[in-house]
Backbone as ProteinMPNN parsed JSONL, in Angstrom:
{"seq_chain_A": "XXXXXXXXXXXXXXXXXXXXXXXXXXXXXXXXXXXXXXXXXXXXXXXXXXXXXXXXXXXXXXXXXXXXXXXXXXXXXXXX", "coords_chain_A": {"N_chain_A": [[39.478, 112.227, 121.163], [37.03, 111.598, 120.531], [37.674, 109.562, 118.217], [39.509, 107.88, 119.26], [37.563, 106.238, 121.06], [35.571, 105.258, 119.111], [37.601, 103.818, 117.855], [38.324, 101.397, 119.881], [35.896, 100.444, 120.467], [34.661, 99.205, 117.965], [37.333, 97.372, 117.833], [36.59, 95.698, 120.106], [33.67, 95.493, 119.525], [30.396, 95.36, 119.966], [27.124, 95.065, 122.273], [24.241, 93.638, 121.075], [25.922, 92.307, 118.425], [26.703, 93.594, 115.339], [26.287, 91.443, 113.383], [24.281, 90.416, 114.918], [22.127, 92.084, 114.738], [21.669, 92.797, 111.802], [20.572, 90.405, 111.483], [18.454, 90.28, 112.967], [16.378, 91.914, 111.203], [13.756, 91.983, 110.024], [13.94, 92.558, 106.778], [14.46, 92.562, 103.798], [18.21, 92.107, 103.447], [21.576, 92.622, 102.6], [25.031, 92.398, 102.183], [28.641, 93.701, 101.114], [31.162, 92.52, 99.9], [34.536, 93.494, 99.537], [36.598, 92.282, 96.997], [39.1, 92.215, 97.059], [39.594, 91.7, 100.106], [39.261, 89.699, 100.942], [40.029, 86.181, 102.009], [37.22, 86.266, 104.76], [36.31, 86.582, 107.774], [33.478, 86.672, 108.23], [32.188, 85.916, 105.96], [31.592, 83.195, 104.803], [29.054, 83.176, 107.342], [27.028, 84.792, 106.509], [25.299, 83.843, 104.89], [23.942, 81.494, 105.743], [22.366, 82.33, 107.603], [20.027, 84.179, 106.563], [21.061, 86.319, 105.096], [21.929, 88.575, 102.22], [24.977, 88.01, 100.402], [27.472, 90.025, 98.518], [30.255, 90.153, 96.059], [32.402, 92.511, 95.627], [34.039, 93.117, 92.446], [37.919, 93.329, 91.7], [38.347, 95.52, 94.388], [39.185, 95.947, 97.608], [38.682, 96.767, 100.71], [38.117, 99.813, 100.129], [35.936, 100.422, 98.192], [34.435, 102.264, 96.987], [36.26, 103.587, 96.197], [37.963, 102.099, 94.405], [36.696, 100.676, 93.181], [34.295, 102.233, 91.268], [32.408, 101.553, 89.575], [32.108, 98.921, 89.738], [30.923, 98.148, 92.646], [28.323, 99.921, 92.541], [26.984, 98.283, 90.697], [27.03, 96.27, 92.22], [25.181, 97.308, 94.743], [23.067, 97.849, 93.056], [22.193, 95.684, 92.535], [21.832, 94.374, 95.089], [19.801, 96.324, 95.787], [17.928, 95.521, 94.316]], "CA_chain_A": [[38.789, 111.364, 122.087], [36.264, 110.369, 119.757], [38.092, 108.698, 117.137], [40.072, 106.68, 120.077], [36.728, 105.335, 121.5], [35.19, 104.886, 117.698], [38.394, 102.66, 117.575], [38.528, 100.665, 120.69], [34.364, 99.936, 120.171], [35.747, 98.375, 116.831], [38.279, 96.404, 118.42], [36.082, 95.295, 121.056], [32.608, 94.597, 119.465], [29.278, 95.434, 120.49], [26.431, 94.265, 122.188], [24.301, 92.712, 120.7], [27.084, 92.427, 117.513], [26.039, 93.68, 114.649], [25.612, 90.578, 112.664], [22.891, 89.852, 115.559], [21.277, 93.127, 114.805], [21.48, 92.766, 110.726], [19.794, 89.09, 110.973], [16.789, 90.273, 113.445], [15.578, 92.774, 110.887], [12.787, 91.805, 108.865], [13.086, 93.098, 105.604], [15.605, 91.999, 102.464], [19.584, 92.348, 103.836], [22.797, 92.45, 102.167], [26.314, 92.552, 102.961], [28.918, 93.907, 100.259], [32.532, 92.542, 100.325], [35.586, 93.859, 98.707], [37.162, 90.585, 96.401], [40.733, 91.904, 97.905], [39.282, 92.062, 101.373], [38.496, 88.068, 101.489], [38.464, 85.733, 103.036], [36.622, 87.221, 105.907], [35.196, 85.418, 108.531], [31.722, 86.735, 107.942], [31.573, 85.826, 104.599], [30.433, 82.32, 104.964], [28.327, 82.84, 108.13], [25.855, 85.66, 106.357], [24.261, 83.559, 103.961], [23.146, 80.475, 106.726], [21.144, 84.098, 108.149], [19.337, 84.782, 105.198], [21.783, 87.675, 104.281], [22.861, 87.994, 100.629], [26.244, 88.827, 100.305], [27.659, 90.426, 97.094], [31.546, 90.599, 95.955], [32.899, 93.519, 94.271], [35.292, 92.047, 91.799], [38.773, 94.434, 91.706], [38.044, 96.194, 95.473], [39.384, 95.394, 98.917], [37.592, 98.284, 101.785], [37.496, 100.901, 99.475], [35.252, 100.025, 97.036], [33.903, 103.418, 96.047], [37.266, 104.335, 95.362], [38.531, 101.491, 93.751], [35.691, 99.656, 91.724], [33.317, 102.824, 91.74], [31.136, 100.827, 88.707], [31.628, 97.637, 90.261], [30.199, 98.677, 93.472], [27.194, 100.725, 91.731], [26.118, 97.395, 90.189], [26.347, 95.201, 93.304], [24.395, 97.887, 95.125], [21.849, 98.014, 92.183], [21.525, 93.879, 93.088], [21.421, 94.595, 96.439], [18.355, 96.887, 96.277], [16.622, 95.111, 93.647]], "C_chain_A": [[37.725, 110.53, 121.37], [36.574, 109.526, 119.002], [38.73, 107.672, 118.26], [38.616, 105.67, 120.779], [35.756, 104.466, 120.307], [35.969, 103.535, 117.721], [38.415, 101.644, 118.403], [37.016, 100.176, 120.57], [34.624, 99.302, 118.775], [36.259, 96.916, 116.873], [37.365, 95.603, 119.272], [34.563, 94.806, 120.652], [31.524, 95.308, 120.135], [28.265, 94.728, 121.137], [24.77, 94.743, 122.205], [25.372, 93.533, 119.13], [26.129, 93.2, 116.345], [25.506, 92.876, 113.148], [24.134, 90.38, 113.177], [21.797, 91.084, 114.786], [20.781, 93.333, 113.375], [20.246, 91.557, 110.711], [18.24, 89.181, 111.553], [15.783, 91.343, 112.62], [14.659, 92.265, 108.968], [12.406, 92.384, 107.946], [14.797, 92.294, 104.977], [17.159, 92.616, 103.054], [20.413, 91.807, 102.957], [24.111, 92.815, 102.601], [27.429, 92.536, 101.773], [30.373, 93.602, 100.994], [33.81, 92.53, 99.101], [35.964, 92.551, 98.203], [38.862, 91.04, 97.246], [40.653, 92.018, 99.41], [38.921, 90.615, 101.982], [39.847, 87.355, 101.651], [38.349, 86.805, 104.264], [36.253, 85.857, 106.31], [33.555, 85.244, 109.029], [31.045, 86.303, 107.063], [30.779, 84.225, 104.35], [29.03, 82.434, 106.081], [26.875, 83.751, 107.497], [25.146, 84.853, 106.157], [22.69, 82.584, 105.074], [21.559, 81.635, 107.543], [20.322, 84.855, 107.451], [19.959, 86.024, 104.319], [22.352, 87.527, 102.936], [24.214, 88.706, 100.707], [26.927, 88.381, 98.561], [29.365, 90.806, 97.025], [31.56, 91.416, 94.645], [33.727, 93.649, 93.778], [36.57, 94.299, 91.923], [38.662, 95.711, 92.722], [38.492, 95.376, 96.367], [38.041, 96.379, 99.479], [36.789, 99.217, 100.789], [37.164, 100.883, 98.157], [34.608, 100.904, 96.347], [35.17, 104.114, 95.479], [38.184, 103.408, 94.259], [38.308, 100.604, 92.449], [34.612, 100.724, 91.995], [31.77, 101.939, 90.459], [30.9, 99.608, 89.351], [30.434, 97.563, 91.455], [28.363, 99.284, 93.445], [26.503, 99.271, 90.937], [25.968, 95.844, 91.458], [25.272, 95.727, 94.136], [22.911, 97.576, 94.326], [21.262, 95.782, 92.174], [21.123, 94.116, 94.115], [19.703, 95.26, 96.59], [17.44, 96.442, 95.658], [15.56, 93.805, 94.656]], "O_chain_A": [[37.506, 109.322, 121.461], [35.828, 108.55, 118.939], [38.381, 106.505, 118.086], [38.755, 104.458, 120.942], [35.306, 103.335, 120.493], [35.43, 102.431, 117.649], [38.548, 100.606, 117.756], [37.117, 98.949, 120.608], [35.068, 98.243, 119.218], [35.923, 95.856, 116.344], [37.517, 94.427, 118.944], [34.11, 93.847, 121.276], [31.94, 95.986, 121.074], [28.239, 93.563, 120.739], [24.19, 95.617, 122.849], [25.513, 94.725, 118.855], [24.92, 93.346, 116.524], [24.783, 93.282, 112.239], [23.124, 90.236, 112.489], [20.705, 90.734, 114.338], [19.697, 93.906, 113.268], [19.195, 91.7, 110.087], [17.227, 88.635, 111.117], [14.682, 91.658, 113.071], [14.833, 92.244, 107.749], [11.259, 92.795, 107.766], [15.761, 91.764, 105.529], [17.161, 93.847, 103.063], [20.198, 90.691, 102.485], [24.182, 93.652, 103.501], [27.421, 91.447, 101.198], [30.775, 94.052, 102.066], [33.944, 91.797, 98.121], [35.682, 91.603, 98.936], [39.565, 90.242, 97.867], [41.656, 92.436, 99.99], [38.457, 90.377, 103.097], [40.835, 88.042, 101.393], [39.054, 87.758, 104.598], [36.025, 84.761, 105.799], [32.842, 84.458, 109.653], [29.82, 86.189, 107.018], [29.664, 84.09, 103.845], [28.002, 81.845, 105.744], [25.763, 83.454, 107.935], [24.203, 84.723, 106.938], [21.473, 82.73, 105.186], [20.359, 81.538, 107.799], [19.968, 86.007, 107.704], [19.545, 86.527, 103.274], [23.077, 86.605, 102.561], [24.377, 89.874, 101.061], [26.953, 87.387, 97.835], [29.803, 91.643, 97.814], [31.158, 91.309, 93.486], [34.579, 94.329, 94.348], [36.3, 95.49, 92.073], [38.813, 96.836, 92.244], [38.353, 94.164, 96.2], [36.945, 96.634, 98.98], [35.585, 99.401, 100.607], [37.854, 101.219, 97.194], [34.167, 100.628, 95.231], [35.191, 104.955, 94.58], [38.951, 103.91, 93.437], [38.922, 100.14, 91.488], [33.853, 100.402, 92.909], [30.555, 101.88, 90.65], [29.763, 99.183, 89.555], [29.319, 97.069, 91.29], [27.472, 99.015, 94.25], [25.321, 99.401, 90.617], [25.202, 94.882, 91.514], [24.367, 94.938, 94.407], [21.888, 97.167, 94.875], [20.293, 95.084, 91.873], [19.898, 94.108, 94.244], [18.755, 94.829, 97.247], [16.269, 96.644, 95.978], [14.486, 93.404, 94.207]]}, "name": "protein", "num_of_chains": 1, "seq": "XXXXXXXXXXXXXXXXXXXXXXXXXXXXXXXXXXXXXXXXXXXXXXXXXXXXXXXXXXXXXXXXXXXXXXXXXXXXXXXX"}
């Protein structure tokens, strides 16, 4: 039951979304996207929102399993 409502909240979106909810928070944001996971249709709209967004070369989703160094050095941008 939970994983079916996990999934259909997914499918369906939140409100407010959670781009809205990334862009109203006043402190430094990033947004990490797999290079085999693009295009996306978030990936241009972060930046216009002050969000930095970081690609992690040789990763789609699973980027800790697939680029675990790559990942580990966009993070280490991310938090700097």
């Amino acid at each position: 039951m939970a994983i079916h409502r996990e999934a259909k909240a997914r499918l369906l979106g939140g409100t407010p979304s959670w781009r809205a909810q990334l862009a109203a928070l006043a402190m430094p944001r990033s947004v990490l996207f797999g290079k085999r996971s693009l295009p996306h249709p978030n990936l241009s709209d972060l930046p216009g929102a002050g969000i930095r967004v970081d690609i992690v070369p040789a990763a789609g989703h699973s980027m800790r399993w697939e680029n675990p160094s790559g990942l580990a050095r966009a993070l280490r941008l991310a938090l700097a």
